Amino acid sequence: MLKTAYEGLRETLSTDDIPMPVNHDSRHDVNSDKLFRNLDCAVIRYLHDSIEATGSHLAPYDTVRGLFQEGGELYPGSAFREKTHTQIAIRNLDCIKGIFRLPDSSVGI
């Protein structure tokens, strides 16, 4: 799905003579981890806009989750990275049932 959405976005922007967004590194990121994911965001938005515009039988995603491997190797030869993490983007705010904040003392701050 995402590859097809990427191709559709590329074609649409090309027709309108608009440059494709790009993922790019933070100025201070020595690991070249593409921390600014403008292209990825645009592709996911295009996918959902297309689903809505075409009246597709596909339901839009309420949430989008991604695993990001970032940072240097945790130890030599490791596939684990220092800053690997999961991000969750909530597209449908009805999915949020509550919010909480941990006390600073419980997270070692």
PDB file of C-alpha atoms in Angstrom:
ATOM      1  CA  MET A   1       0.000   0.000   0.000  1.00  0.00           C
ATOM      2  CA  LEU A   2       2.693   2.493   0.948  1.00  0.00           C
ATOM      3  CA  LYS A   3       4.675   1.891  -2.221  1.00  0.00           C
ATOM      4  CA  THR A   4       1.550   2.513  -4.308  1.00  0.00           C
ATOM      5  CA  ALA A   5       0.786   5.641  -2.268  1.00  0.00           C
ATOM      6  CA  TYR A   6       4.351   6.861  -2.819  1.00  0.00           C
ATOM      7  CA  GLU A   7       4.009   6.375  -6.570  1.00  0.00           C
ATOM      8  CA  GLY A   8       0.663   8.213  -6.574  1.00  0.00           C
ATOM      9  CA  LEU A   9       2.110  11.097  -4.572  1.00  0.00           C
ATOM     10  CA  ARG A  10       5.119  11.304  -6.879  1.00  0.00           C
ATOM     11  CA  GLU A  11       2.887  11.380  -9.964  1.00  0.00           C
ATOM     12  CA  THR A  12       0.540  13.992  -8.470  1.00  0.00           C
ATOM     13  CA  LEU A  13       3.334  16.306  -7.382  1.00  0.00           C
ATOM     14  CA  SER A  14       5.184  15.843 -10.673  1.00  0.00           C
ATOM     15  CA  THR A  15       2.059  16.802 -12.631  1.00  0.00           C
ATOM     16  CA  ASP A  16       1.764  19.976 -10.551  1.00  0.00           C
ATOM     17  CA  ASP A  17       5.536  20.594 -10.831  1.00  0.00           C
ATOM     18  CA  ILE A  18       5.945  20.412  -7.041  1.00  0.00           C
ATOM     19  CA  PRO A  19       9.123  18.838  -5.637  1.00  0.00           C
ATOM     20  CA  MET A  20       8.782  15.660  -3.593  1.00  0.00           C
ATOM     21  CA  PRO A  21       9.307  16.070   0.141  1.00  0.00           C
ATOM     22  CA  VAL A  22      12.435  14.385   1.424  1.00  0.00           C
ATOM     23  CA  ASN A  23      13.479  12.739   4.648  1.00  0.00           C
ATOM     24  CA  HIS A  24      16.619  14.402   5.909  1.00  0.00           C
ATOM     25  CA  ASP A  25      19.142  14.288   8.687  1.00  0.00           C
ATOM     26  CA  SER A  26      19.283  16.564  11.673  1.00  0.00           C
ATOM     27  CA  ARG A  27      22.209  18.932  11.440  1.00  0.00           C
ATOM     28  CA  HIS A  28      23.748  17.386  14.556  1.00  0.00           C
ATOM     29  CA  ASP A  29      22.984  13.715  13.859  1.00  0.00           C
ATOM     30  CA  VAL A  30      26.269  11.909  13.289  1.00  0.00           C
ATOM     31  CA  ASN A  31      24.455   8.643  12.433  1.00  0.00           C
ATOM     32  CA  SER A  32      22.528   9.924   9.373  1.00  0.00           C
ATOM     33  CA  ASP A  33      19.244   8.557  10.740  1.00  0.00           C
ATOM     34  CA  LYS A  34      16.885  10.768   8.678  1.00  0.00           C
ATOM     35  CA  LEU A  35      15.237  12.212  11.788  1.00  0.00           C
ATOM     36  CA  PHE A  36      13.033  14.568   9.768  1.00  0.00           C
ATOM     37  CA  ARG A  37      10.622  12.250   7.954  1.00  0.00           C
ATOM     38  CA  ASN A  38       8.766  14.674   5.706  1.00  0.00           C
ATOM     39  CA  LEU A  39       8.492  12.174   2.835  1.00  0.00           C
ATOM     40  CA  ASP A  40       7.162   9.368   5.030  1.00  0.00           C
ATOM     41  CA  CYS A  41       4.549  11.683   6.541  1.00  0.00           C
ATOM     42  CA  ALA A  42       3.468  12.918   3.087  1.00  0.00           C
ATOM     43  CA  VAL A  43       3.090   9.346   1.793  1.00  0.00           C
ATOM     44  CA  ILE A  44       0.896   8.304   4.731  1.00  0.00           C
ATOM     45  CA  ARG A  45      -1.229  11.444   4.389  1.00  0.00           C
ATOM     46  CA  TYR A  46      -1.562  10.857   0.637  1.00  0.00           C
ATOM     47  CA  LEU A  47      -2.665   7.270   1.275  1.00  0.00           C
ATOM     48  CA  HIS A  48      -5.451   8.404   3.596  1.00  0.00           C
ATOM     49  CA  ASP A  49      -6.503  11.290   1.361  1.00  0.00           C
ATOM     50  CA  SER A  50      -6.751   8.838  -1.554  1.00  0.00           C
ATOM     51  CA  ILE A  51      -8.827   6.370   0.450  1.00  0.00           C
ATOM     52  CA  GLU A  52     -11.228   9.159   1.402  1.00  0.00           C
ATOM     53  CA  ALA A  53     -11.377  10.757  -2.068  1.00  0.00           C
ATOM     54  CA  THR A  54     -12.095   7.520  -3.931  1.00  0.00           C
ATOM     55  CA  GLY A  55     -14.705   6.222  -1.523  1.00  0.00           C
ATOM     56  CA  SER A  56     -12.617   3.077  -1.199  1.00  0.00           C
ATOM     57  CA  HIS A  57     -13.874   0.127   0.815  1.00  0.00           C
ATOM     58  CA  LEU A  58     -10.668   0.432   2.830  1.00  0.00           C
ATOM     59  CA  ALA A  59     -11.033   2.051   6.216  1.00  0.00           C
ATOM     60  CA  PRO A  60      -8.456   4.695   7.124  1.00  0.00           C
ATOM     61  CA  TYR A  61      -5.996   3.799   9.848  1.00  0.00           C
ATOM     62  CA  ASP A  62      -6.764   5.192  13.291  1.00  0.00           C
ATOM     63  CA  THR A  63      -3.128   4.927  14.308  1.00  0.00           C
ATOM     64  CA  VAL A  64       0.176   4.490  12.542  1.00  0.00           C
ATOM     65  CA  ARG A  65       3.100   2.818  14.283  1.00  0.00           C
ATOM     66  CA  GLY A  66       6.698   2.718  13.182  1.00  0.00           C
ATOM     67  CA  LEU A  67       9.886   1.224  14.567  1.00  0.00           C
ATOM     68  CA  PHE A  68      12.932   3.409  14.037  1.00  0.00           C
ATOM     69  CA  GLN A  69      16.472   2.114  14.356  1.00  0.00           C
ATOM     70  CA  GLU A  70      18.598   5.099  15.264  1.00  0.00           C
ATOM     71  CA  GLY A  71      21.992   5.733  16.746  1.00  0.00           C
ATOM     72  CA  GLY A  72      25.192   3.761  16.675  1.00  0.00           C
ATOM     73  CA  GLU A  73      25.582   0.070  17.375  1.00  0.00           C
ATOM     74  CA  LEU A  74      24.902  -0.810  21.001  1.00  0.00           C
ATOM     75  CA  TYR A  75      27.998  -3.038  20.895  1.00  0.00           C
ATOM     76  CA  PRO A  76      30.260  -4.245  18.047  1.00  0.00           C
ATOM     77  CA  GLY A  77      28.340  -6.372  15.527  1.00  0.00           C
ATOM     78  CA  SER A  78      24.973  -5.563  17.146  1.00  0.00           C
ATOM     79  CA  ALA A  79      21.733  -5.037  15.265  1.00  0.00           C
ATOM     80  CA  PHE A  80      20.527  -3.108  18.330  1.00  0.00           C
ATOM     81  CA  ARG A  81      21.009   0.659  18.146  1.00  0.00           C
ATOM     82  CA  GLU A  82      21.456   3.200  20.941  1.00  0.00           C
ATOM     83  CA  LYS A  83      18.262   5.122  20.180  1.00  0.00           C
ATOM     84  CA  THR A  84      15.935   2.524  18.629  1.00  0.00           C
ATOM     85  CA  HIS A  85      12.351   3.402  19.497  1.00  0.00           C
ATOM     86  CA  THR A  86       8.729   3.080  18.465  1.00  0.00           C
ATOM     87  CA  GLN A  87       6.593   6.041  17.456  1.00  0.00           C
ATOM     88  CA  ILE A  88       2.811   6.012  17.392  1.00  0.00           C
ATOM     89  CA  ALA A  89       0.862   8.651  15.470  1.00  0.00           C
ATOM     90  CA  ILE A  90      -2.791   8.944  16.425  1.00  0.00           C
ATOM     91  CA  ARG A  91      -4.874   9.978  13.423  1.00  0.00           C
ATOM     92  CA  ASN A  92      -8.273   9.473  15.056  1.00  0.00           C
ATOM     93  CA  LEU A  93      -8.427  11.378  18.333  1.00  0.00           C
ATOM     94  CA  ASP A  94     -11.402   9.242  19.432  1.00  0.00           C
ATOM     95  CA  CYS A  95      -8.819   6.508  20.105  1.00  0.00           C
ATOM     96  CA  ILE A  96      -7.398   8.488  23.013  1.00  0.00           C
ATOM     97  CA  LYS A  97      -9.222   7.413  26.152  1.00  0.00           C
ATOM     98  CA  GLY A  98      -7.080   9.343  28.607  1.00  0.00           C
ATOM     99  CA  ILE A  99      -3.661  10.813  29.166  1.00  0.00           C
ATOM    100  CA  PHE A 100      -1.284  10.706  32.085  1.00  0.00           C
ATOM    101  CA  ARG A 101       2.102  12.002  33.049  1.00  0.00           C
ATOM    102  CA  LEU A 102       4.535  10.061  35.180  1.00  0.00           C
ATOM    103  CA  PRO A 103       5.965  11.949  38.133  1.00  0.00           C
ATOM    104  CA  ASP A 104       9.488  13.149  37.336  1.00  0.00           C
ATOM    105  CA  SER A 105      10.860  11.055  40.208  1.00  0.00           C
ATOM    106  CA  SER A 106       9.612   7.796  38.661  1.00  0.00           C
ATOM    107  CA  VAL A 107      11.567   8.241  35.425  1.00  0.00           C
ATOM    108  CA  GLY A 108      14.846   9.325  36.966  1.00  0.00           C
ATOM    109  CA  ILE A 109      14.648  12.986  36.005  1.00  0.00           C
TER     110      ILE A 109
END
